[in-house]
Amino acid sequence: MEQYSVDGSKPKDLDLKPGQTEIDLTQTLSSPGDEENDAWERVVLFGRLGLGEEVVKDVFPPSEREAPPAKLYVAVRCHETIYREKSIVSDDTTTPGSYDVKVSIPKEMVRGTIELRPYLVRTEDRPVDGRYAGKKNFRLASGKIYSVVVDLPPGEKPPAIDGEEVSFSGAPHLPGGDKLYYLDFRNEKRPKLWINSDHPRITDILQSRGSVGAEARMRDVILDEISYGVWSQLIVRAACAIDQDGDVEHEWQQTVVETFARNLYEVDDVSEAAHKLRADAADPDTLPHLMERIDRELQEYIDPRTQLINLMEEGLRI
């Protein structure tokens, strides 16, 4: 898949990485209960689908290969709503080549995650000889499954900050050199985490969706490394934003204070912890001790030791 469009708007690029099969549209589309942006009705995905000559040779006898009696379609499935639909790509006769794909997803019929999978299906009956399928509507071949996430589960909030991969060497607002990531506070209301795509070996690992194996272990360690730096900045920024009443202006700041402040000072009251955090961040004498507290808390919160041990054990098995 290459592009998407919401309610007839100009298509935008998906920018999927090699091997990436999850398309997360939750930051573009609204989620249940989002009253401020609950107006979308239909999202359309665009892409290309290839049918190789080797596939045709595998599933059709020589007499049918010049004009294969087959259709190509993308099956659209939403398990939560039991929605089933087909998006026809090629009908009746489907020869080897590349085809345009257009998949329409209606909001009223789906929820959560939608699966897209292409199929090549016979359109005519023929005598069965044991080597090739002969029944009409028989599925001859299938392709990679794409998962499209259109909204979050009820009660689940989007991440406090947005993240995106981009080439730092081609972006003037991002730092030069070989930086791995950059936390951008130009929009103080919603910071953004940029990952440097100039390091493709690292960004490819970050796209890994597995839960076991060397790639999954390396991904977890890289994410821990990034998370430590990101959370450190967010905690300090939030601490500096706390006012005399113990309040902050932005939602992400409140999330950070609620998540970390009580543990930093081992108190149960968020307001009390917020006042202590504000005072320590403002005092040059206590700031070094605050950084020590933050370091200890993040080691507990992120638990990098576990991921490093998992990676070392995985390395011993290779």
mmCIF file of C-alpha atoms in Angstrom:
data_model
loop_
_atom_site.group_PDB
_atom_site.id
_atom_site.type_symbol
_atom_site.label_atom_id
_atom_site.label_comp_id
_atom_site.label_asym_id
_atom_site.label_seq_id
_atom_site.Cartn_x
_atom_site.Cartn_y
_atom_site.Cartn_z
ATOM 1 C CA MET A 1 0.000 0.000 0.000
ATOM 2 C CA GLU A 2 1.288 3.443 -0.917
ATOM 3 C CA GLN A 3 -1.278 6.176 -0.155
ATOM 4 C CA TYR A 4 -4.505 6.920 1.686
ATOM 5 C CA SER A 5 -7.311 9.446 1.391
ATOM 6 C CA VAL A 6 -9.949 10.495 3.934
ATOM 7 C CA ASP A 7 -13.403 11.467 2.623
ATOM 8 C CA GLY A 8 -12.170 12.298 -0.860
ATOM 9 C CA SER A 9 -9.229 14.445 0.237
ATOM 10 C CA LYS A 10 -5.967 14.539 -1.702
ATOM 11 C CA PRO A 11 -4.117 11.232 -1.186
ATOM 12 C CA LYS A 12 -1.215 11.281 1.250
ATOM 13 C CA ASP A 13 1.783 8.964 1.274
ATOM 14 C CA LEU A 14 1.858 6.153 3.843
ATOM 15 C CA ASP A 15 5.667 5.967 3.831
ATOM 16 C CA LEU A 16 5.750 2.327 4.897
ATOM 17 C CA LYS A 17 9.157 0.846 5.568
ATOM 18 C CA PRO A 18 10.364 -2.329 3.799
ATOM 19 C CA GLY A 19 8.506 -5.267 5.304
ATOM 20 C CA GLN A 20 6.079 -3.085 7.276
ATOM 21 C CA THR A 21 2.531 -4.436 7.103
ATOM 22 C CA GLU A 22 0.751 -2.426 9.817
ATOM 23 C CA ILE A 23 -0.857 0.844 8.760
ATOM 24 C CA ASP A 24 -1.686 2.934 11.822
ATOM 25 C CA LEU A 25 -4.193 5.681 11.009
ATOM 26 C CA THR A 26 -5.221 6.425 14.592
ATOM 27 C CA GLN A 27 -3.383 9.753 14.599
ATOM 28 C CA THR A 28 -5.154 10.776 11.385
ATOM 29 C CA LEU A 29 -8.635 9.440 12.069
ATOM 30 C CA SER A 30 -10.673 9.940 15.227
ATOM 31 C CA SER A 31 -11.294 7.280 17.856
ATOM 32 C CA PRO A 32 -14.551 6.438 19.666
ATOM 33 C CA GLY A 33 -15.352 9.244 22.095
ATOM 34 C CA ASP A 34 -13.238 11.811 20.251
ATOM 35 C CA GLU A 35 -15.881 14.484 19.899
ATOM 36 C CA GLU A 36 -13.511 17.089 18.487
ATOM 37 C CA ASN A 37 -12.713 15.064 15.375
ATOM 38 C CA ASP A 38 -15.394 12.501 14.726
ATOM 39 C CA ALA A 39 -16.435 13.446 11.215
ATOM 40 C CA TRP A 40 -14.662 11.029 8.877
ATOM 41 C CA GLU A 41 -16.883 8.649 6.934
ATOM 42 C CA ARG A 42 -14.588 6.723 4.608
ATOM 43 C CA VAL A 43 -10.888 6.107 4.173
ATOM 44 C CA VAL A 44 -9.508 4.832 0.865
ATOM 45 C CA LEU A 45 -6.165 3.069 0.493
ATOM 46 C CA PHE A 46 -4.223 3.002 -2.770
ATOM 47 C CA GLY A 47 -1.404 0.719 -3.819
ATOM 48 C CA ARG A 48 -0.001 -1.711 -6.369
ATOM 49 C CA LEU A 49 -0.359 -5.469 -6.530
ATOM 50 C CA GLY A 50 1.901 -7.663 -8.612
ATOM 51 C CA LEU A 51 1.124 -11.054 -10.135
ATOM 52 C CA GLY A 52 4.249 -12.899 -11.209
ATOM 53 C CA GLU A 53 4.566 -15.245 -14.164
ATOM 54 C CA GLU A 54 5.851 -17.973 -11.864
ATOM 55 C CA VAL A 55 2.565 -17.894 -9.912
ATOM 56 C CA VAL A 56 0.531 -18.288 -13.107
ATOM 57 C CA LYS A 57 2.719 -21.226 -14.164
ATOM 58 C CA ASP A 58 2.242 -22.873 -10.774
ATOM 59 C CA VAL A 59 -1.575 -22.713 -10.692
ATOM 60 C CA PHE A 60 -2.695 -22.845 -14.353
ATOM 61 C CA PRO A 61 -2.133 -25.542 -17.001
ATOM 62 C CA PRO A 62 -0.231 -24.464 -20.159
ATOM 63 C CA SER A 63 -3.469 -24.114 -22.141
ATOM 64 C CA GLU A 64 -4.754 -21.380 -19.779
ATOM 65 C CA ARG A 65 -1.605 -19.373 -19.109
ATOM 66 C CA GLU A 66 -1.992 -16.929 -21.992
ATOM 67 C CA ALA A 67 -5.406 -15.772 -20.720
ATOM 68 C CA PRO A 68 -5.811 -17.116 -17.180
ATOM 69 C CA PRO A 69 -9.484 -17.481 -16.170
ATOM 70 C CA ALA A 70 -9.024 -15.751 -12.833
ATOM 71 C CA LYS A 71 -9.883 -12.663 -10.890
ATOM 72 C CA LEU A 72 -7.746 -10.787 -8.430
ATOM 73 C CA TYR A 73 -9.268 -9.106 -5.397
ATOM 74 C CA VAL A 74 -8.402 -7.828 -1.945
ATOM 75 C CA ALA A 75 -10.431 -9.308 0.906
ATOM 76 C CA VAL A 76 -11.360 -6.745 3.562
ATOM 77 C CA ARG A 77 -12.063 -8.189 7.031
ATOM 78 C CA CYS A 78 -12.896 -6.600 10.374
ATOM 79 C CA HIS A 79 -13.174 -9.253 13.069
ATOM 80 C CA GLU A 80 -14.695 -6.928 15.673
ATOM 81 C CA THR A 81 -17.701 -6.057 13.511
ATOM 82 C CA ILE A 82 -17.736 -9.230 11.368
ATOM 83 C CA TYR A 83 -17.412 -6.970 8.316
ATOM 84 C CA ARG A 84 -16.605 -8.797 5.050
ATOM 85 C CA GLU A 85 -16.034 -7.158 1.682
ATOM 86 C CA LYS A 86 -14.026 -7.559 -1.525
ATOM 87 C CA SER A 87 -12.217 -4.946 -3.536
ATOM 88 C CA ILE A 88 -11.927 -6.197 -7.117
ATOM 89 C CA VAL A 89 -8.547 -5.565 -8.701
ATOM 90 C CA SER A 90 -8.909 -7.553 -11.927
ATOM 91 C CA ASP A 91 -11.901 -9.524 -13.164
ATOM 92 C CA ASP A 92 -12.418 -12.488 -15.552
ATOM 93 C CA THR A 93 -8.946 -12.633 -17.127
ATOM 94 C CA THR A 94 -5.895 -11.806 -15.039
ATOM 95 C CA THR A 95 -2.492 -11.951 -16.704
ATOM 96 C CA PRO A 96 0.915 -11.491 -15.035
ATOM 97 C CA GLY A 97 1.703 -7.857 -14.316
ATOM 98 C CA SER A 98 1.192 -4.983 -11.900
ATOM 99 C CA TYR A 99 -2.279 -3.749 -10.973
ATOM 100 C CA ASP A 100 -3.659 -0.653 -9.275
ATOM 101 C CA VAL A 101 -5.376 -1.360 -5.957
ATOM 102 C CA LYS A 102 -8.077 0.775 -4.354
ATOM 103 C CA VAL A 103 -9.623 -0.335 -1.068
ATOM 104 C CA SER A 104 -12.473 1.614 0.501
ATOM 105 C CA ILE A 105 -13.134 1.315 4.252
ATOM 106 C CA PRO A 106 -16.463 2.736 5.544
ATOM 107 C CA LYS A 107 -16.359 4.003 9.113
ATOM 108 C CA GLU A 108 -19.857 2.783 10.012
ATOM 109 C CA MET A 109 -18.915 -0.822 9.258
ATOM 110 C CA VAL A 110 -15.545 -1.176 10.987
ATOM 111 C CA ARG A 111 -13.810 -0.740 14.315
ATOM 112 C CA GLY A 112 -10.288 -1.327 15.589
ATOM 113 C CA THR A 113 -8.167 -3.224 13.064
ATOM 114 C CA ILE A 114 -9.022 -4.209 9.487
ATOM 115 C CA GLU A 115 -7.144 -6.930 7.616
ATOM 116 C CA LEU A 116 -6.433 -6.699 3.891
ATOM 117 C CA ARG A 117 -5.315 -9.755 1.932
ATOM 118 C CA PRO A 118 -5.134 -10.290 -1.847
ATOM 119 C CA TYR A 119 -6.396 -13.488 -3.479
ATOM 120 C CA LEU A 120 -6.195 -14.983 -6.966
ATOM 121 C CA VAL A 121 -9.358 -16.994 -7.685
ATOM 122 C CA ARG A 122 -10.526 -19.128 -10.615
ATOM 123 C CA THR A 123 -13.497 -17.802 -12.581
ATOM 124 C CA GLU A 124 -14.269 -20.956 -14.651
ATOM 125 C CA ASP A 125 -14.648 -24.696 -14.109
ATOM 126 C CA ARG A 126 -12.332 -27.115 -15.870
ATOM 127 C CA PRO A 127 -11.700 -30.860 -15.686
ATOM 128 C CA VAL A 128 -9.678 -31.750 -12.627
ATOM 129 C CA ASP A 129 -6.507 -33.659 -13.467
ATOM 130 C CA GLY A 130 -4.891 -33.763 -10.059
ATOM 131 C CA ARG A 131 -2.245 -31.177 -10.894
ATOM 132 C CA TYR A 132 -4.258 -27.962 -11.168
ATOM 133 C CA ALA A 133 -7.395 -26.758 -9.414
ATOM 134 C CA GLY A 134 -10.470 -26.858 -11.631
ATOM 135 C CA LYS A 135 -13.354 -25.540 -9.567
ATOM 136 C CA LYS A 136 -14.778 -22.064 -10.099
ATOM 137 C CA ASN A 137 -14.153 -19.673 -7.162
ATOM 138 C CA PHE A 138 -11.273 -21.806 -5.900
ATOM 139 C CA ARG A 139 -8.560 -19.689 -4.269
ATOM 140 C CA LEU A 140 -5.348 -20.338 -6.178
ATOM 141 C CA ALA A 141 -2.944 -18.010 -4.399
ATOM 142 C CA SER A 142 -2.849 -15.349 -1.706
ATOM 143 C CA GLY A 143 -0.575 -12.494 -0.703
ATOM 144 C CA LYS A 144 0.733 -10.649 2.308
ATOM 145 C CA ILE A 145 -1.747 -9.521 4.988
ATOM 146 C CA TYR A 146 -1.856 -5.808 5.795
ATOM 147 C CA SER A 147 -3.402 -4.599 9.057
ATOM 148 C CA VAL A 148 -5.061 -1.182 9.069
ATOM 149 C CA VAL A 149 -5.690 0.339 12.513
ATOM 150 C CA VAL A 150 -8.472 2.943 12.300
ATOM 151 C CA ASP A 151 -9.142 3.572 15.992
ATOM 152 C CA LEU A 152 -7.937 2.650 19.453
ATOM 153 C CA PRO A 153 -9.714 0.277 21.827
ATOM 154 C CA PRO A 154 -12.220 1.972 24.170
ATOM 155 C CA GLY A 155 -10.426 3.713 27.032
ATOM 156 C CA GLU A 156 -7.019 3.577 25.374
ATOM 157 C CA LYS A 157 -5.436 6.956 24.720
ATOM 158 C CA PRO A 158 -3.044 7.830 21.900
ATOM 159 C CA PRO A 159 0.607 8.239 22.844
ATOM 160 C CA ALA A 160 1.523 11.451 24.681
ATOM 161 C CA ILE A 161 3.943 12.346 21.908
ATOM 162 C CA ASP A 162 3.993 11.607 18.189
ATOM 163 C CA GLY A 163 6.831 9.750 16.524
ATOM 164 C CA GLU A 164 8.074 9.689 12.953
ATOM 165 C CA GLU A 165 11.088 8.506 10.970
ATOM 166 C CA VAL A 166 12.840 11.042 8.760
ATOM 167 C CA SER A 167 16.267 11.641 7.267
ATOM 168 C CA PHE A 168 18.061 14.102 9.545
ATOM 169 C CA SER A 169 20.500 14.957 6.753
ATOM 170 C CA GLY A 170 17.622 16.272 4.643
ATOM 171 C CA ALA A 171 15.739 18.156 7.373
ATOM 172 C CA PRO A 172 17.094 21.603 8.309
ATOM 173 C CA HIS A 173 15.141 21.734 11.584
ATOM 174 C CA LEU A 174 16.813 18.562 12.890
ATOM 175 C CA PRO A 175 20.357 18.223 14.305
ATOM 176 C CA GLY A 176 23.182 17.178 12.025
ATOM 177 C CA GLY A 177 25.680 14.388 12.518
ATOM 178 C CA ASP A 178 24.815 10.799 13.339
ATOM 179 C CA LYS A 179 22.137 11.449 15.968
ATOM 180 C CA LEU A 180 19.780 8.517 16.476
ATOM 181 C CA TYR A 181 16.767 10.545 17.614
ATOM 182 C CA TYR A 182 15.622 14.051 18.491
ATOM 183 C CA LEU A 183 12.794 15.170 20.770
ATOM 184 C CA ASP A 184 11.252 18.253 19.180
ATOM 185 C CA PHE A 185 9.594 20.811 21.470
ATOM 186 C CA ARG A 186 8.804 23.458 18.860
ATOM 187 C CA ASN A 187 5.155 22.647 19.517
ATOM 188 C CA GLU A 188 5.174 22.651 23.314
ATOM 189 C CA LYS A 189 1.596 21.377 23.420
ATOM 190 C CA ARG A 190 2.534 18.138 21.671
ATOM 191 C CA PRO A 191 6.260 17.266 21.425
ATOM 192 C CA LYS A 192 7.387 15.051 18.583
ATOM 193 C CA LEU A 193 9.998 12.315 18.533
ATOM 194 C CA TRP A 194 12.009 12.091 15.323
ATOM 195 C CA ILE A 195 13.941 8.889 14.521
ATOM 196 C CA ASN A 196 16.850 9.285 12.107
ATOM 197 C CA SER A 197 16.229 7.157 9.010
ATOM 198 C CA ASP A 198 19.825 7.782 7.933
ATOM 199 C CA HIS A 199 20.542 4.648 9.990
ATOM 200 C CA PRO A 200 18.498 2.070 8.003
ATOM 201 C CA ARG A 201 19.903 -0.951 9.846
ATOM 202 C CA ILE A 202 18.545 0.462 13.094
ATOM 203 C CA THR A 203 15.204 1.711 11.753
ATOM 204 C CA ASP A 204 14.568 -1.637 10.049
ATOM 205 C CA ILE A 205 15.044 -3.375 13.409
ATOM 206 C CA LEU A 206 12.606 -0.928 15.013
ATOM 207 C CA GLN A 207 9.952 -2.063 12.506
ATOM 208 C CA SER A 208 10.219 -5.654 13.695
ATOM 209 C CA ARG A 209 6.832 -6.942 14.913
ATOM 210 C CA GLY A 210 8.004 -10.220 16.430
ATOM 211 C CA SER A 211 8.118 -11.063 20.141
ATOM 212 C CA VAL A 212 10.958 -13.591 20.032
ATOM 213 C CA GLY A 213 14.237 -13.913 18.178
ATOM 214 C CA ALA A 214 17.340 -11.775 17.739
ATOM 215 C CA GLU A 215 15.596 -8.917 15.914
ATOM 216 C CA ALA A 216 12.936 -8.584 18.618
ATOM 217 C CA ARG A 217 15.602 -8.539 21.351
ATOM 218 C CA MET A 218 17.680 -5.916 19.540
ATOM 219 C CA ARG A 219 14.569 -3.817 18.934
ATOM 220 C CA ASP A 220 13.701 -3.852 22.636
ATOM 221 C CA VAL A 221 17.209 -2.766 23.633
ATOM 222 C CA ILE A 222 17.200 0.078 21.086
ATOM 223 C CA LEU A 223 13.792 1.222 22.295
ATOM 224 C CA ASP A 224 15.013 1.180 25.900
ATOM 225 C CA GLU A 225 17.961 3.344 24.911
ATOM 226 C CA ILE A 226 15.714 5.867 23.189
ATOM 227 C CA SER A 227 13.090 5.745 25.938
ATOM 228 C CA TYR A 228 15.611 6.612 28.637
ATOM 229 C CA GLY A 229 16.692 9.789 26.862
ATOM 230 C CA VAL A 230 13.162 10.775 25.937
ATOM 231 C CA TRP A 231 11.686 10.270 29.409
ATOM 232 C CA SER A 232 14.583 12.129 31.011
ATOM 233 C CA GLN A 233 13.839 15.179 28.896
ATOM 234 C CA LEU A 234 10.084 14.941 29.428
ATOM 235 C CA ILE A 235 10.420 14.712 33.208
ATOM 236 C CA VAL A 236 12.728 17.726 33.422
ATOM 237 C CA ARG A 237 10.572 19.745 31.029
ATOM 238 C CA ALA A 238 7.430 18.880 32.971
ATOM 239 C CA ALA A 239 9.124 19.728 36.269
ATOM 240 C CA CYS A 240 10.068 23.182 34.958
ATOM 241 C CA ALA A 241 6.476 23.752 33.778
ATOM 242 C CA ILE A 242 4.825 23.159 37.188
ATOM 243 C CA ASP A 243 3.353 26.392 38.562
ATOM 244 C CA GLN A 244 2.975 27.550 42.188
ATOM 245 C CA ASP A 245 -0.321 25.656 42.491
ATOM 246 C CA GLY A 246 1.276 22.403 41.360
ATOM 247 C CA ASP A 247 -0.474 22.498 37.979
ATOM 248 C CA VAL A 248 0.823 22.237 34.414
ATOM 249 C CA GLU A 249 -0.537 23.551 31.129
ATOM 250 C CA HIS A 250 -0.372 20.618 28.724
ATOM 251 C CA GLU A 251 -1.770 17.090 28.849
ATOM 252 C CA TRP A 252 1.565 15.383 28.255
ATOM 253 C CA GLN A 253 3.071 17.275 31.196
ATOM 254 C CA GLN A 254 0.260 16.074 33.454
ATOM 255 C CA THR A 255 0.783 12.502 32.259
ATOM 256 C CA VAL A 256 4.486 12.704 33.092
ATOM 257 C CA VAL A 257 3.867 14.185 36.544
ATOM 258 C CA GLU A 258 1.221 11.563 37.378
ATOM 259 C CA THR A 259 3.448 8.749 36.130
ATOM 260 C CA PHE A 260 6.720 9.641 37.843
ATOM 261 C CA ALA A 261 6.428 12.323 40.542
ATOM 262 C CA ARG A 262 5.018 10.148 43.344
ATOM 263 C CA ASN A 263 7.654 7.447 42.817
ATOM 264 C CA LEU A 264 10.441 10.027 42.711
ATOM 265 C CA TYR A 265 9.520 11.221 46.205
ATOM 266 C CA GLU A 266 7.815 8.101 47.580
ATOM 267 C CA VAL A 267 4.586 9.932 48.429
ATOM 268 C CA ASP A 268 0.983 9.053 47.583
ATOM 269 C CA ASP A 269 -0.315 12.523 46.777
ATOM 270 C CA VAL A 270 0.323 13.777 43.242
ATOM 271 C CA SER A 271 0.039 17.439 44.255
ATOM 272 C CA GLU A 272 2.579 17.052 47.059
ATOM 273 C CA ALA A 273 4.974 15.255 44.718
ATOM 274 C CA ALA A 274 4.495 17.920 42.033
ATOM 275 C CA HIS A 275 5.441 20.708 44.458
ATOM 276 C CA LYS A 276 8.578 18.807 45.529
ATOM 277 C CA LEU A 277 9.505 18.202 41.890
ATOM 278 C CA ARG A 278 9.054 21.878 41.039
ATOM 279 C CA ALA A 279 11.204 22.977 43.985
ATOM 280 C CA ASP A 280 14.054 20.565 43.199
ATOM 281 C CA ALA A 281 14.110 21.492 39.518
ATOM 282 C CA ALA A 282 14.313 25.198 40.360
ATOM 283 C CA ASP A 283 17.121 24.940 42.922
ATOM 284 C CA PRO A 284 20.706 24.515 41.592
ATOM 285 C CA ASP A 285 21.659 22.796 44.860
ATOM 286 C CA THR A 286 18.981 20.110 44.616
ATOM 287 C CA LEU A 287 18.963 19.681 40.819
ATOM 288 C CA PRO A 288 21.866 17.153 40.797
ATOM 289 C CA HIS A 289 20.039 15.061 43.393
ATOM 290 C CA LEU A 290 16.885 15.240 41.296
ATOM 291 C CA MET A 291 18.782 13.857 38.297
ATOM 292 C CA GLU A 292 19.955 10.963 40.482
ATOM 293 C CA ARG A 293 16.343 10.280 41.475
ATOM 294 C CA ILE A 294 15.262 10.388 37.837
ATOM 295 C CA ASP A 295 18.029 7.985 36.829
ATOM 296 C CA ARG A 296 17.047 5.461 39.514
ATOM 297 C CA GLU A 297 13.342 5.742 38.689
ATOM 298 C CA LEU A 298 13.863 5.298 34.937
ATOM 299 C CA GLN A 299 16.000 2.218 35.510
ATOM 300 C CA GLU A 300 13.082 0.774 37.474
ATOM 301 C CA TYR A 301 10.481 1.953 34.959
ATOM 302 C CA ILE A 302 12.230 0.886 31.738
ATOM 303 C CA ASP A 303 14.054 -2.127 33.214
ATOM 304 C CA PRO A 304 16.882 -2.180 30.617
ATOM 305 C CA ARG A 305 18.601 -5.006 32.494
ATOM 306 C CA THR A 306 15.932 -7.508 31.460
ATOM 307 C CA GLN A 307 16.135 -6.644 27.760
ATOM 308 C CA LEU A 308 19.943 -6.732 27.788
ATOM 309 C CA ILE A 309 19.927 -10.178 29.400
ATOM 310 C CA ASN A 310 17.384 -11.389 26.826
ATOM 311 C CA LEU A 311 19.609 -10.103 24.032
ATOM 312 C CA MET A 312 22.732 -11.747 25.478
ATOM 313 C CA GLU A 313 20.915 -15.058 25.904
ATOM 314 C CA GLU A 314 19.660 -14.835 22.339
ATOM 315 C CA GLY A 315 23.234 -14.183 21.178
ATOM 316 C CA LEU A 316 24.473 -17.298 22.944
ATOM 317 C CA ARG A 317 21.927 -19.403 21.014
ATOM 318 C CA ILE A 318 22.985 -18.089 17.592
#
